[in-house]
Coordinates of C-alpha atoms in Angstrom, one line a residue:
Chain A
M1 CA 63.4 186.9 66.4
G2 CA 60.6 188.3 68.5
L3 CA 58.8 188.2 71.8
F4 CA 56.6 185.3 70.7
D5 CA 59.8 183.2 70.2
A6 CA 60.6 183.6 73.9
L7 CA 57.1 182.2 74.7
D8 CA 57.8 179.2 72.4
I9 CA 61.2 178.7 74.0
S10 CA 59.7 178.7 77.6
G11 CA 56.9 176.4 76.3
S12 CA 59.5 173.9 75.1
G13 CA 61.1 174.1 78.6
L14 CA 57.7 173.5 80.2
S15 CA 57.0 170.3 78.1
A16 CA 60.6 169.0 78.7
E17 CA 60.3 169.5 82.5
R18 CA 56.8 167.9 82.5
L19 CA 58.1 164.9 80.7
R20 CA 60.9 164.6 83.2
M21 CA 58.4 164.7 86.0
D22 CA 56.3 162.0 84.2
V23 CA 59.4 159.8 83.9
T24 CA 60.4 160.4 87.6
A25 CA 56.8 159.4 88.6
E26 CA 57.1 156.2 86.5
N27 CA 60.4 155.4 88.3
L28 CA 58.9 155.9 91.7
A29 CA 55.8 153.9 90.8
N30 CA 58.0 151.0 89.7
A31 CA 60.5 151.2 92.5
Q32 CA 59.5 147.6 93.6
T33 CA 58.7 146.0 90.2
T34 CA 60.7 142.8 89.8
R35 CA 58.9 141.6 86.7
T36 CA 58.6 143.4 83.3
A37 CA 57.6 142.5 79.7
T38 CA 61.3 142.2 78.7
G39 CA 62.0 140.0 81.7
G40 CA 64.1 141.0 84.8
P41 CA 63.4 143.9 87.1
Y42 CA 62.3 147.4 86.1
Q43 CA 65.1 149.6 84.8
R44 CA 65.2 153.2 85.9
Q45 CA 64.4 155.6 83.0
E46 CA 66.0 158.9 82.2
V47 CA 65.1 161.8 79.8
V48 CA 67.9 162.9 77.5
L49 CA 67.7 166.7 76.7
A50 CA 69.6 168.7 74.1
E51 CA 69.7 172.3 73.1
A52 CA 67.3 172.8 70.1
Q53 CA 68.4 174.8 67.1
P54 CA 66.1 177.6 66.0
N55 CA 63.8 176.6 63.3
N56 CA 62.3 179.7 61.8
F57 CA 62.1 181.5 58.5
Q58 CA 65.1 183.7 59.2
T59 CA 67.5 180.8 59.9
A60 CA 66.1 178.7 57.2
L61 CA 66.6 181.5 54.6
A62 CA 70.2 182.1 55.9
G63 CA 70.9 178.4 55.6
A64 CA 69.4 178.2 52.1
V65 CA 71.3 181.2 50.6
G66 CA 74.5 180.4 52.5
G67 CA 74.6 183.8 54.2
P68 CA 75.4 184.4 57.9
S69 CA 72.5 183.8 60.2
S70 CA 71.6 187.1 61.8
G71 CA 68.9 185.5 63.9
T72 CA 69.2 184.5 67.5
P73 CA 70.9 181.1 68.2
A74 CA 68.2 180.4 70.8
G75 CA 65.8 177.6 69.9
G76 CA 64.6 176.2 73.2
V77 CA 65.2 172.7 74.5
D78 CA 64.7 169.4 72.6
V79 CA 63.8 166.0 74.1
Q80 CA 66.1 163.5 72.4
G81 CA 64.6 160.4 74.0
I82 CA 64.1 158.4 77.1
V83 CA 66.9 155.9 77.9
N84 CA 67.2 153.1 80.4
D85 CA 69.7 153.4 83.2
P86 CA 71.9 150.2 82.8
A87 CA 73.1 150.1 86.4
P88 CA 72.3 146.8 88.1
G89 CA 69.8 146.8 90.9
R90 CA 70.6 145.6 94.4
L91 CA 70.1 142.0 95.5
V92 CA 67.7 141.5 98.4
F93 CA 67.5 138.3 100.3
D94 CA 63.8 137.2 100.1
P95 CA 63.4 133.5 99.5
G96 CA 59.6 133.7 99.6
N97 CA 59.5 136.0 96.6
P98 CA 58.5 134.2 93.3
D99 CA 61.3 136.0 91.5
A100 CA 64.0 134.8 93.9
N101 CA 66.9 132.9 92.5
A102 CA 68.2 129.5 93.7
Q103 CA 70.1 131.2 96.5
G104 CA 67.0 133.1 97.6
Y105 CA 68.1 136.5 96.3
V106 CA 65.8 138.9 94.4
R107 CA 67.2 141.4 91.9
M108 CA 65.4 144.7 92.7
P109 CA 65.0 147.7 90.3
N110 CA 67.9 150.2 90.2
V111 CA 65.6 152.9 91.5
N112 CA 66.6 155.0 94.5
T113 CA 63.5 156.7 95.8
V114 CA 65.5 159.4 97.6
T115 CA 67.3 160.3 94.3
E116 CA 64.0 160.3 92.5
M117 CA 62.3 162.6 95.1
V118 CA 65.3 165.1 94.8
D119 CA 65.0 165.0 91.0
L120 CA 61.3 165.6 91.3
I121 CA 61.9 168.8 93.4
S122 CA 64.5 170.1 90.9
E123 CA 62.2 169.4 88.0
Q124 CA 59.3 171.2 89.7
R125 CA 61.5 174.2 90.4
S126 CA 62.7 174.3 86.8
Y127 CA 59.1 174.1 85.6
E128 CA 58.3 177.1 87.8
A129 CA 61.3 179.0 86.5
N130 CA 59.9 178.6 82.9
V131 CA 56.4 179.7 84.0
T132 CA 58.0 182.9 85.6
A133 CA 59.9 183.5 82.3
M134 CA 56.6 183.2 80.4
Q135 CA 54.9 185.7 82.8
T136 CA 57.8 188.3 82.3
D137 CA 57.4 187.8 78.6
K138 CA 53.7 188.4 78.7
T139 CA 54.1 191.6 80.7
M140 CA 56.6 192.8 78.1
L141 CA 54.2 192.0 75.3
S142 CA 51.2 193.7 76.8
K143 CA 53.5 196.8 77.5
T144 CA 54.3 196.9 73.8
F145 CA 50.6 196.6 72.8
D146 CA 50.0 199.5 75.2
L147 CA 52.1 201.7 72.8
L148 CA 49.2 201.5 70.3
S149 CA 46.5 202.8 72.7
Chain B
M1 CA 73.1 211.4 57.3
G2 CA 71.4 214.2 55.5
G3 CA 68.3 215.6 57.0
R4 CA 69.4 214.6 60.6
A5 CA 69.8 217.5 62.9
E6 CA 72.3 216.0 65.4
S7 CA 75.9 216.9 65.4
T8 CA 78.5 214.3 66.5
D9 CA 78.5 215.6 70.1
G10 CA 74.8 214.6 70.4
R11 CA 73.5 218.1 70.6
L12 CA 71.0 219.6 68.3
N13 CA 72.4 221.5 65.3
L14 CA 69.5 223.7 64.3
S15 CA 71.2 225.0 61.1
R16 CA 70.0 221.8 59.5
P17 CA 66.4 220.7 59.2
L18 CA 65.1 218.7 62.1
S19 CA 63.5 215.4 61.1
L20 CA 60.4 214.1 62.8
F21 CA 62.1 210.9 64.0
D22 CA 65.7 211.6 65.2
N23 CA 68.5 209.3 66.3
T24 CA 67.1 209.1 69.8
E25 CA 63.9 207.6 68.4
L26 CA 65.9 205.2 66.2
G27 CA 68.1 204.3 69.2
L28 CA 65.1 203.6 71.3
E29 CA 63.6 201.3 68.6
R30 CA 66.9 199.4 68.4
A31 CA 67.2 199.1 72.2
V32 CA 63.6 197.7 72.4
S33 CA 64.5 195.1 69.8
G34 CA 67.8 194.3 71.6
S35 CA 66.0 193.9 74.8
A36 CA 63.4 191.6 73.2
E37 CA 66.3 189.5 71.7
R38 CA 67.9 189.3 75.2
Q39 CA 64.6 188.1 76.6
T40 CA 64.6 185.3 74.1
L41 CA 68.2 184.3 75.1
L42 CA 67.4 184.4 78.8
A43 CA 64.2 182.3 78.2
N44 CA 66.4 179.8 76.3
N45 CA 68.9 179.6 79.2
I46 CA 66.1 178.8 81.7
A47 CA 64.5 176.3 79.3
N48 CA 68.0 174.6 79.0
A49 CA 68.7 174.6 82.8
S50 CA 68.8 170.8 82.8
T51 CA 70.5 170.2 79.4
P52 CA 73.9 168.6 79.8
G53 CA 76.7 170.6 78.3
Y54 CA 74.6 173.7 77.7
Q55 CA 76.4 177.1 78.2
P56 CA 74.2 180.1 78.8
L57 CA 73.8 182.8 76.1
D58 CA 73.5 186.5 76.6
V59 CA 73.8 189.7 74.6
D60 CA 75.3 193.1 75.6
F61 CA 73.2 195.2 73.3
H62 CA 73.6 198.3 75.5
S63 CA 77.3 198.8 74.8
T64 CA 77.0 197.9 71.1
L65 CA 74.2 200.5 70.8
A66 CA 76.1 203.1 72.9
Q67 CA 79.1 202.8 70.5
A68 CA 76.8 203.2 67.4
M69 CA 75.1 206.2 69.0
Q70 CA 78.4 207.8 69.7
T71 CA 79.1 208.1 66.0
G72 CA 75.8 210.0 65.6
D73 CA 75.3 208.3 62.3
A74 CA 71.7 207.0 61.8
G75 CA 72.9 204.2 59.5
A76 CA 75.4 202.9 62.1
I77 CA 72.6 202.8 64.7
E78 CA 70.2 201.1 62.3
S79 CA 72.8 198.4 61.3
A80 CA 74.3 197.8 64.7
Q81 CA 74.5 194.0 65.1
F82 CA 73.8 192.5 68.6
Q83 CA 76.0 189.5 68.7
P84 CA 74.9 186.9 71.3
Q85 CA 77.8 185.5 73.4
R86 CA 78.1 182.1 75.0
S87 CA 79.4 182.1 78.5
Q88 CA 82.4 179.8 79.3
L89 CA 82.2 180.1 83.0
A90 CA 80.6 178.2 85.9
M91 CA 80.1 174.5 85.3
Q92 CA 78.1 171.8 86.9
A93 CA 79.1 168.2 86.9
D94 CA 77.2 167.6 83.6
G95 CA 78.8 170.5 81.8
N96 CA 75.8 172.8 82.2
G97 CA 76.6 176.4 83.0
V98 CA 73.1 177.8 83.8
D99 CA 72.5 179.4 87.2
V100 CA 68.7 179.7 87.3
D101 CA 68.8 182.3 90.0
V102 CA 71.2 184.5 88.0
E103 CA 69.1 184.0 84.8
S104 CA 65.8 184.9 86.7
A105 CA 67.4 188.0 88.1
E106 CA 68.7 189.1 84.7
M107 CA 65.3 188.4 83.2
A108 CA 63.5 190.6 85.8
K109 CA 66.0 193.4 85.1
N110 CA 65.6 193.0 81.4
G111 CA 61.8 193.1 81.7
L112 CA 62.1 196.4 83.6
D113 CA 64.6 197.7 81.1
Y114 CA 62.2 196.9 78.3
E115 CA 59.3 198.5 80.0
S116 CA 61.2 201.7 80.7
L117 CA 62.3 201.9 77.0
V118 CA 58.7 201.4 75.8
S119 CA 57.5 204.0 78.3
V120 CA 60.0 206.6 76.9
A121 CA 59.0 205.7 73.3
K122 CA 55.4 206.2 74.3
A123 CA 56.1 209.6 75.9
R124 CA 57.9 210.7 72.8
I125 CA 55.1 209.7 70.5
A126 CA 52.7 211.5 72.9
I127 CA 54.8 214.7 72.5
L128 CA 54.7 214.4 68.7
Q129 CA 50.9 213.9 68.8
Y130 CA 50.5 216.9 71.1
S131 CA 52.6 219.1 68.8
M132 CA 50.5 218.1 65.9
G133 CA 47.4 219.1 67.8
S134 CA 46.0 215.6 67.5
K135 CA 45.3 215.2 71.2

């Protein structure tokens, strides 16, 4: 437990939100990709987040000796992985497209650019919230060091 | 506690020796650490603003500490446990209960709370230093 823990926690939030922004950018960039290495159109990707358990000396000791953990249950956020969205993409009539089927329809990626843009805004705001939390924490820390002067 | 000059009503009892660091100093120290812990929890809530199923954490260290200080016992103040609570309220569709606006406001308040506690602690140390003629 300490003020530096709060900085680490906000840091985990920053990297998680940055990864979400990266994945959203990837989805937007591939909104029209009909051909991928695995075959078929591009599948929209999504980041899976989970609450991280604190991993510090205090909780490790409490776990080892079987005593109650007196530390804080806050451990930041953990990226569990990036998964594909299995929803099927829409069919577009485009007989001239090399990926069109016998009826002239092309299966497009299941990316909705409007949804992705809204996600991007929400990710940006969450990122900013974490930066603000870090700034508050830094002010508190410098105030504490001020005690020594 | 022996050596402590406070009586249970919080006023000074000068028939006993006055120690250099009294219950107020101890309470201040515990409040600063409670506020720091709360900052960690609020930072965790903001970091998990997009985590499905996450419920926000918070700790009411003020009332726990107030109860301990009412006893006037230094041991009770020192060993007061701040137990973080998980909220069971507001839910989004993905089961997340974090309201970033509320958390940010609480964090701003907690930051000011912390700064005021540290300022008081600093003033008290300055008084001690002055009384010792070291300033």
